[in-house]
PDB file of C-alpha atoms in Angstrom:
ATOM      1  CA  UNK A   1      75.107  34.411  86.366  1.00  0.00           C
ATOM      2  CA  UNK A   2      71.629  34.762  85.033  1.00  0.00           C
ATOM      3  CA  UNK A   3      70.639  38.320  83.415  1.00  0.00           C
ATOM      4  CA  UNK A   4      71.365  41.110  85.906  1.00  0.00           C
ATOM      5  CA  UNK A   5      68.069  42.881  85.183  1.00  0.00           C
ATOM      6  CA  UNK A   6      66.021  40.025  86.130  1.00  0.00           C
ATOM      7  CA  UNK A   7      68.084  39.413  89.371  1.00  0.00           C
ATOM      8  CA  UNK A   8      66.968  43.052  90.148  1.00  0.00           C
ATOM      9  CA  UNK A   9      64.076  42.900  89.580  1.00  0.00           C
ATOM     10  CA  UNK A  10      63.606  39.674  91.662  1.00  0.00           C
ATOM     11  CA  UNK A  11      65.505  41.465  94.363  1.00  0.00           C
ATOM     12  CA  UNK A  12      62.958  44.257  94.091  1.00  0.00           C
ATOM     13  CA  UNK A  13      59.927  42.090  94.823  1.00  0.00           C
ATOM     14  CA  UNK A  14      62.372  40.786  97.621  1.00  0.00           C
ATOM     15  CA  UNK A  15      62.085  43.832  99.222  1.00  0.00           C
ATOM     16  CA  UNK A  16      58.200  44.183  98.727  1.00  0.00           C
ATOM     17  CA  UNK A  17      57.642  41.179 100.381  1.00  0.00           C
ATOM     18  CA  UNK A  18      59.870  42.057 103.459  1.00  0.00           C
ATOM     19  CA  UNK A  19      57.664  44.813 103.502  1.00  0.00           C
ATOM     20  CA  UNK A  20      54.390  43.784 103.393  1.00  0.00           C
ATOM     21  CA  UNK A  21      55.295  40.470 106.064  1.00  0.00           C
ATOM     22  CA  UNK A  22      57.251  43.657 108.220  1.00  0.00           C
ATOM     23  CA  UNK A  23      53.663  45.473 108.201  1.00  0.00           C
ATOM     24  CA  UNK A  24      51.975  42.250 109.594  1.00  0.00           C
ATOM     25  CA  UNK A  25      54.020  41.402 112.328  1.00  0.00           C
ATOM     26  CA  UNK A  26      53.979  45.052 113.766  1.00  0.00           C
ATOM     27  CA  UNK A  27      50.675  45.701 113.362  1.00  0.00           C
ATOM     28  CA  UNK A  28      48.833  43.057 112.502  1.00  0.00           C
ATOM     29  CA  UNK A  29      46.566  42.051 109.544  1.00  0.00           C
ATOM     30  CA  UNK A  30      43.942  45.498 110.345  1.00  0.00           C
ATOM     31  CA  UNK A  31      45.822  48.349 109.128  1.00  0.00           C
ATOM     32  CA  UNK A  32      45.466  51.017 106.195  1.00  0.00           C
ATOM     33  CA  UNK A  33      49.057  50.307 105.427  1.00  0.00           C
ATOM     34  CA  UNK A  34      48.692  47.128 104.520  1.00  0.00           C
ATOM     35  CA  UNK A  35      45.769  47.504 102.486  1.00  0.00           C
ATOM     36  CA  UNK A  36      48.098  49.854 100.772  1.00  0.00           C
ATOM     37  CA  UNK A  37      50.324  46.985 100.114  1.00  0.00           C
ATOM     38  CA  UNK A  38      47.829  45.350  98.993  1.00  0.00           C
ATOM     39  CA  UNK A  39      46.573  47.501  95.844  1.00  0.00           C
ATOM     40  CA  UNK A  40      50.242  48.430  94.881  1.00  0.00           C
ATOM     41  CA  UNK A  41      51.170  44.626  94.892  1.00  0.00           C
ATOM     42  CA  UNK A  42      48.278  43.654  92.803  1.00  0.00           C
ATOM     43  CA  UNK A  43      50.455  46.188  89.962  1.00  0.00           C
ATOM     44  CA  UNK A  44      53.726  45.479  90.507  1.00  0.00           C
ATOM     45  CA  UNK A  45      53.025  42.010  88.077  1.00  0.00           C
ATOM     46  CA  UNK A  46      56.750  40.774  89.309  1.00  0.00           C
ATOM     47  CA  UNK A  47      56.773  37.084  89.477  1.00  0.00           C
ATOM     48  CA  UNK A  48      59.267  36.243  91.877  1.00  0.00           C
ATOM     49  CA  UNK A  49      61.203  33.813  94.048  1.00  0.00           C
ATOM     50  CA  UNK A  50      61.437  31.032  91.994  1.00  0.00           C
ATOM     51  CA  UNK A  51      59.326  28.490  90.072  1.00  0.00           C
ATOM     52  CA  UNK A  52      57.504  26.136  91.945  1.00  0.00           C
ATOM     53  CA  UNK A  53      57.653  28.273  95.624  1.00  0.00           C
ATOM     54  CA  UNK A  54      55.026  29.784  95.543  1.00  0.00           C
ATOM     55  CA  UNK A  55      55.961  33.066  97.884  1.00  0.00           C
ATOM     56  CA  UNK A  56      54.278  35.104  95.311  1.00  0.00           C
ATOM     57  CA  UNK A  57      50.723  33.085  95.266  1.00  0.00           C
ATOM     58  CA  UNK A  58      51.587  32.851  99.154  1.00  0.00           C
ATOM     59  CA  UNK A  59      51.320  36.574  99.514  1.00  0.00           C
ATOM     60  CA  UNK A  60      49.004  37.047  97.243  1.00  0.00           C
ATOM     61  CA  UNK A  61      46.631  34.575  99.345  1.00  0.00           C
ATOM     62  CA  UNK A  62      47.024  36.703 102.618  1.00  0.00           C
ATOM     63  CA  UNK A  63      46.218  39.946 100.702  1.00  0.00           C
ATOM     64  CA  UNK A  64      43.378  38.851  99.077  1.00  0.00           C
ATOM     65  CA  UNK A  65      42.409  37.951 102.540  1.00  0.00           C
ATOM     66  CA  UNK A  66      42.987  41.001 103.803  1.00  0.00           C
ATOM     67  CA  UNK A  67      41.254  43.062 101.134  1.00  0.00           C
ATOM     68  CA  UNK A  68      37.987  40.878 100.926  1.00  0.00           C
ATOM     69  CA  UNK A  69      37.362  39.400 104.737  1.00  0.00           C
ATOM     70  CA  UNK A  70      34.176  40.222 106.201  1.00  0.00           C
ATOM     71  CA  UNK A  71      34.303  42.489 109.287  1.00  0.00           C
ATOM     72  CA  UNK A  72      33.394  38.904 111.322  1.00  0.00           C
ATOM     73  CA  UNK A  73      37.028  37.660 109.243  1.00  0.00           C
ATOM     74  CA  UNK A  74      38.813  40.259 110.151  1.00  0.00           C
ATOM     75  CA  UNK A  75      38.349  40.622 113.711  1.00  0.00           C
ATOM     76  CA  UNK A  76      39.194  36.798 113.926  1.00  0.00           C
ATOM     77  CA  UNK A  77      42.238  37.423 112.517  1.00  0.00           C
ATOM     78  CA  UNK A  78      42.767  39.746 115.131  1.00  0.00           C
ATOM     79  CA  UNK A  79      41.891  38.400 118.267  1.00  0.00           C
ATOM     80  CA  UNK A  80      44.490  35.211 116.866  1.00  0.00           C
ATOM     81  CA  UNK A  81      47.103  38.230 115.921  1.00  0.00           C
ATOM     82  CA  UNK A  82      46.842  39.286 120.052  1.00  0.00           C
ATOM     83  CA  UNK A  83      46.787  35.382 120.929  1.00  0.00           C
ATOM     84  CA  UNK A  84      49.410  34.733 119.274  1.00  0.00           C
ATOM     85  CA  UNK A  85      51.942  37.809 119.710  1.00  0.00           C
ATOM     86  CA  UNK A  86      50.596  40.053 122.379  1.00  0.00           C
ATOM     87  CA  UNK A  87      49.227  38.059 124.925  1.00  0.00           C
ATOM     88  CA  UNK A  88      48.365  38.735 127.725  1.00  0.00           C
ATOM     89  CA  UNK A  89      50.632  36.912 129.411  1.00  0.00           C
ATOM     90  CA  UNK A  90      53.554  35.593 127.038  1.00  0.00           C
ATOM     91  CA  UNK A  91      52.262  34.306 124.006  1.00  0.00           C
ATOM     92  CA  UNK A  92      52.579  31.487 122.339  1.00  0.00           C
ATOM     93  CA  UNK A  93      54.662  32.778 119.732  1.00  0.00           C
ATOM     94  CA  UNK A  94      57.055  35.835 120.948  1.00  0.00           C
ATOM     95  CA  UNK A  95      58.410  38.011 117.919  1.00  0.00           C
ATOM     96  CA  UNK A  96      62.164  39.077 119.016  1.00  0.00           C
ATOM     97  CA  UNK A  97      65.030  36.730 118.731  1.00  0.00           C
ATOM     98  CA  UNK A  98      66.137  37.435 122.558  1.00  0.00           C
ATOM     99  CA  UNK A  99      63.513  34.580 123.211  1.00  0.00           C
ATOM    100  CA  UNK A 100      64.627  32.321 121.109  1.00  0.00           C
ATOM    101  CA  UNK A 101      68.478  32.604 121.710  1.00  0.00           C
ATOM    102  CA  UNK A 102      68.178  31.259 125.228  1.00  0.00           C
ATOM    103  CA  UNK A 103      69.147  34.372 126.320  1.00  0.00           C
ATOM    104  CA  UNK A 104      65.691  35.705 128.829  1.00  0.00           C
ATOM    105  CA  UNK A 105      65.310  32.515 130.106  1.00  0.00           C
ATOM    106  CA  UNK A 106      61.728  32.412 127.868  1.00  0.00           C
ATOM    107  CA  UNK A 107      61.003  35.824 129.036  1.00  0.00           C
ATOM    108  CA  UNK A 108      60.186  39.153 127.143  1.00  0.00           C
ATOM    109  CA  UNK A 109      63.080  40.935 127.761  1.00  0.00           C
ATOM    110  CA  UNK A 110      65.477  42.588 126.331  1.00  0.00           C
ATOM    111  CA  UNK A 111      68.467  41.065 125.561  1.00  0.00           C
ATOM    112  CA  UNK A 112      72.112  40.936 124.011  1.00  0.00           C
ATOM    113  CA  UNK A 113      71.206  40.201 120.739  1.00  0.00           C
ATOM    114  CA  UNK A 114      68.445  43.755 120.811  1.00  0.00           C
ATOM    115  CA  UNK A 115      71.531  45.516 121.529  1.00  0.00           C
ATOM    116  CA  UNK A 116      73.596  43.601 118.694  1.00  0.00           C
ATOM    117  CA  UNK A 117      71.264  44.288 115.773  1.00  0.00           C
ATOM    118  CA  UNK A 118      70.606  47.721 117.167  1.00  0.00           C
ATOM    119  CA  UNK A 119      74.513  48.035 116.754  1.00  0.00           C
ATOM    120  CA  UNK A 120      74.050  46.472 112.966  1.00  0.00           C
ATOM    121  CA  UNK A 121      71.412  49.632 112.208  1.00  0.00           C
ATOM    122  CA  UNK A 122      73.816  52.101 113.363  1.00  0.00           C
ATOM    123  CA  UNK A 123      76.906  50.295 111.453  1.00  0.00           C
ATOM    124  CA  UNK A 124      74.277  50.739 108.825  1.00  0.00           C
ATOM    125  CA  UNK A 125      73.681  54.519 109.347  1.00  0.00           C
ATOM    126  CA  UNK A 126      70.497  54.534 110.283  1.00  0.00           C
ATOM    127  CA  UNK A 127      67.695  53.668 113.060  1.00  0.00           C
ATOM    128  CA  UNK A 128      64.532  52.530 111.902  1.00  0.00           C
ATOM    129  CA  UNK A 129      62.019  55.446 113.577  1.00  0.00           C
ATOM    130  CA  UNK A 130      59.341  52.290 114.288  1.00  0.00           C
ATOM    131  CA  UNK A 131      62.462  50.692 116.573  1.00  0.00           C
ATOM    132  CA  UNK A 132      61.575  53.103 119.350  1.00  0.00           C
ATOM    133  CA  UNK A 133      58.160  51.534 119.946  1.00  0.00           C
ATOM    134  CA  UNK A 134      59.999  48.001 119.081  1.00  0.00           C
ATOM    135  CA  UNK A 135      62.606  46.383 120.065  1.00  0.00           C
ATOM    136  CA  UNK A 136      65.246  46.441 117.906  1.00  0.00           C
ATOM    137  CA  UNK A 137      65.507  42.433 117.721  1.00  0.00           C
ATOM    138  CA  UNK A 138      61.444  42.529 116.584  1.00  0.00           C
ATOM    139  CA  UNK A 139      60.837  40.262 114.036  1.00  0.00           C
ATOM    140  CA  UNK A 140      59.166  43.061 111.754  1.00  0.00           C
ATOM    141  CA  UNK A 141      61.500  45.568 112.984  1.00  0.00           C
ATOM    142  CA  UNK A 142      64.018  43.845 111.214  1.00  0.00           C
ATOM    143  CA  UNK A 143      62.064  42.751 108.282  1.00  0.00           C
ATOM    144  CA  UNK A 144      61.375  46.081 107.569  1.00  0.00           C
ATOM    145  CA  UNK A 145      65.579  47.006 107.759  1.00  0.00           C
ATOM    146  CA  UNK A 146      65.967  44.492 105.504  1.00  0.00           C
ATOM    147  CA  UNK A 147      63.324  46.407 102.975  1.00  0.00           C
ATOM    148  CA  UNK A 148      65.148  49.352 103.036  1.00  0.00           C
ATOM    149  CA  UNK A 149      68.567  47.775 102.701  1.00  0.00           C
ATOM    150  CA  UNK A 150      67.412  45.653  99.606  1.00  0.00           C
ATOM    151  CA  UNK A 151      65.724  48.771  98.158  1.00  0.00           C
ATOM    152  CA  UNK A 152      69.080  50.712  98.825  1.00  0.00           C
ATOM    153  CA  UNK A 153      70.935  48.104  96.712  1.00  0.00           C
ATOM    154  CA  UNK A 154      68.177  47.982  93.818  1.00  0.00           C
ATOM    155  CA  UNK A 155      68.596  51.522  93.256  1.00  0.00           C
ATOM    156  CA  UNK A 156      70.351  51.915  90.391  1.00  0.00           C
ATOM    157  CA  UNK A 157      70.244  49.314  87.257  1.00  0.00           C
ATOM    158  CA  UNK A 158      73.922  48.243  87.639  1.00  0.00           C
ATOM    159  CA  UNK A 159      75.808  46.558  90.591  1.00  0.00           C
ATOM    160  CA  UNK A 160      78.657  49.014  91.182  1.00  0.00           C
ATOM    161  CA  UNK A 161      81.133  49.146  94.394  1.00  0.00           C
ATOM    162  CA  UNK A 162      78.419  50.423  96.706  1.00  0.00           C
ATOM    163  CA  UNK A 163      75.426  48.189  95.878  1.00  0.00           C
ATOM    164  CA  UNK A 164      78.055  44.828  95.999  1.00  0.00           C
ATOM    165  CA  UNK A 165      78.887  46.223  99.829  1.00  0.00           C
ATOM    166  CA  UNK A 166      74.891  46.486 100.642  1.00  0.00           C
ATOM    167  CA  UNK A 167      74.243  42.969  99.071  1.00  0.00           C
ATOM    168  CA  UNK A 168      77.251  41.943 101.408  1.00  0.00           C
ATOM    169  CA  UNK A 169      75.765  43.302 104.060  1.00  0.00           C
ATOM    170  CA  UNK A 170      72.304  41.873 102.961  1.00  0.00           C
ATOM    171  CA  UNK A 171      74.180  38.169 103.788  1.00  0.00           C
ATOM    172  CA  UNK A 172      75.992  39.314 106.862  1.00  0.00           C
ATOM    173  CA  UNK A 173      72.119  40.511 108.665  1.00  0.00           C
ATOM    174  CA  UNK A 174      70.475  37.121 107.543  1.00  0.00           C
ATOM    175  CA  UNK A 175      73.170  34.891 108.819  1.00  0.00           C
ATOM    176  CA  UNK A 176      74.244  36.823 111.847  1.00  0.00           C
ATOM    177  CA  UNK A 177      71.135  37.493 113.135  1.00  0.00           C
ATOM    178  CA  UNK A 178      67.310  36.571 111.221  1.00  0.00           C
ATOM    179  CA  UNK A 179      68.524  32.800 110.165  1.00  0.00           C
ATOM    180  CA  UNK A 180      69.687  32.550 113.972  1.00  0.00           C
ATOM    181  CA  UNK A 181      66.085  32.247 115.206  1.00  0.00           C
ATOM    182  CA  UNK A 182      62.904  32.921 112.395  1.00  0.00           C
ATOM    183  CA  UNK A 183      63.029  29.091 111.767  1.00  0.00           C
ATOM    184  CA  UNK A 184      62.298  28.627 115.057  1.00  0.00           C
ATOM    185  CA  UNK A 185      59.459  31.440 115.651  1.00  0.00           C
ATOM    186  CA  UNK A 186      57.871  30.211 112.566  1.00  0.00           C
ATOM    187  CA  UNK A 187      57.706  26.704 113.433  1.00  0.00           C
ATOM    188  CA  UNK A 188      56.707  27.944 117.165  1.00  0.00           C
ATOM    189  CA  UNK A 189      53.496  29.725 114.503  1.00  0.00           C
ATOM    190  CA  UNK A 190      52.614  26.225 113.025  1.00  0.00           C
ATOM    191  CA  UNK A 191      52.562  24.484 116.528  1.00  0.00           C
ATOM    192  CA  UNK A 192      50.451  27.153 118.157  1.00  0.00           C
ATOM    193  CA  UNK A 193      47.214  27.925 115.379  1.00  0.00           C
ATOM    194  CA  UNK A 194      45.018  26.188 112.869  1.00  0.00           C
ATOM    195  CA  UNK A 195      44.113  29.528 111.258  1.00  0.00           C
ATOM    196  CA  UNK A 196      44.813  29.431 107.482  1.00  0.00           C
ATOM    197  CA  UNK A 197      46.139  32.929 107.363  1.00  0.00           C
ATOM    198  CA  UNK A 198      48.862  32.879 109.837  1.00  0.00           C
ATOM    199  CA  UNK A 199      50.258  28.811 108.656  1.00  0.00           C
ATOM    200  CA  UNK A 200      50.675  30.417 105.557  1.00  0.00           C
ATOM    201  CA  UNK A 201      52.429  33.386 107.019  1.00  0.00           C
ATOM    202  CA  UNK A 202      54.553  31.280 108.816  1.00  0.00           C
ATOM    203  CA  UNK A 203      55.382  29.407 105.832  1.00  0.00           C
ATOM    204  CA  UNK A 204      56.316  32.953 104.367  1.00  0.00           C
ATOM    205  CA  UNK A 205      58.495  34.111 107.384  1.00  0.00           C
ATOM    206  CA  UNK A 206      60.539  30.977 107.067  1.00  0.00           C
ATOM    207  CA  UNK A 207      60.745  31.017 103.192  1.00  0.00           C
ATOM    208  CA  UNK A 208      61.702  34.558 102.762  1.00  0.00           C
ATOM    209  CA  UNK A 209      64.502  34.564 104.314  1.00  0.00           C
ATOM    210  CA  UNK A 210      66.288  31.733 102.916  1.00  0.00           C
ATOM    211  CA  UNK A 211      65.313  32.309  99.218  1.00  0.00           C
ATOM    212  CA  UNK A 212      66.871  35.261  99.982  1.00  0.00           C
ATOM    213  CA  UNK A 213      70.175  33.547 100.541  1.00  0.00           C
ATOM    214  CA  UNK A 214      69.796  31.643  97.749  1.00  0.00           C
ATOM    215  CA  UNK A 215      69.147  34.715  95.523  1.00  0.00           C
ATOM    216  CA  UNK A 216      72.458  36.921  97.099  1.00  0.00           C
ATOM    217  CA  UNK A 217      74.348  33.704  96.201  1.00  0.00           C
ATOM    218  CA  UNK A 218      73.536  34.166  92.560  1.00  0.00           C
ATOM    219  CA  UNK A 219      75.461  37.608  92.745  1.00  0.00           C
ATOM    220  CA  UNK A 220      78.547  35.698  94.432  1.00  0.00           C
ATOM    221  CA  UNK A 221      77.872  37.209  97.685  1.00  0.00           C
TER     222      UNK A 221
END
């Protein structure tokens, strides 16, 4: 196993990332909360995710974006952030994973699979306060769980009986429910926009979530 303190660490940045792509896909790229993001990423100084990925220079692209775009920029990258999420109308690219499991018929609706990872939260112990604006199936409702779950298990600087059970459940959430259908939304991105910014936060949405299996099999999760 390779040194536990970098594995943490890497973990840590883990987390920040779910963060700062959870931020974007609720809100979109205008909000005070990610420019937050923004300045506390730039010192964190964590290189992360492996060599040769480039998630970190990935994320560092869209908040340099974010930080520097001229007001013409930005609102670009808005009206694209209502095409491509909001609508009106369904849009090209619908964030919960009731769409994609065949289970609304390609309708936004709520579906079995809001009610399972609502059910996963509670096992959990917690509700995410955003999830009553969201459903619970929202692609950066549960980006943002997995944040605070990763965070949970980064706590403390060893990996005792608690933290092994949250890395556990880490696994269980990714293959039970955010492997089940991201690949497809984020593919769905890439087929619906030529805008730099969100191919590159596609390529993110996809990416994240697998390195992060890779990384929880390092642990022997």
């Amino acid at each position: 196993m390779r040194d536990l303190g970098i594995l943490l660490q890497e973990f840590d940045t883990l987390g920040a990332l779910y963060s700062i792509l959870g931020v974007i896909m609720l809100s979109g790229p205008r909000t005070d909360e990610l420019r937050s993001f923004a300045n506390k990423w730039e010192q964190m100084g964590i290189e992360c995710c492996g060599e040769g990925e480039g998630a970190v220079d990935g994320i560092n692209g869209i908040l340099e974006t974010v930080r520097k775009a001229s007001n013409e920029r930005m609102q670009a990258l808005d009206l694209e952030y209502t095409r491509l999420f909001v609508g009106p109308g369904l849009p090209p690219s619908p964030q919960t994973a009731s769409y994609y499991l065949g289970e609304t018929e390609g309708k936004m609706q709520i579906g079995e699979e809001t009610s399972a990872v609502l059910g996963f939260y509670e096992k959990y112990g917690v509700v995410p306060a955003f999830e009553s604006n969201y459903p619970a199936d929202h692609i950066g409702v549960e980006f943002l769980f997995m944040a605070m779950v990763v965070g949970d298990a980064t706590g403390n600087a060893s990996i005792d009986a608690g933290a092994n059970e949250r890395f556990a459940l880490q696994f269980d959430f990714l293959q039970q429910h955010i492997m089940t259908w991201v690949p497809q939304f984020a593919a769905g991105i890439k087929k619906s926009t030529d805008d730099s910014f969100y191919l590159e936060l596609a390529r993110l949405v996809e990416a994240l979530p697998m390195r992060h299996c890779e990384k929880l099999k390092l642990l022997g999760i």
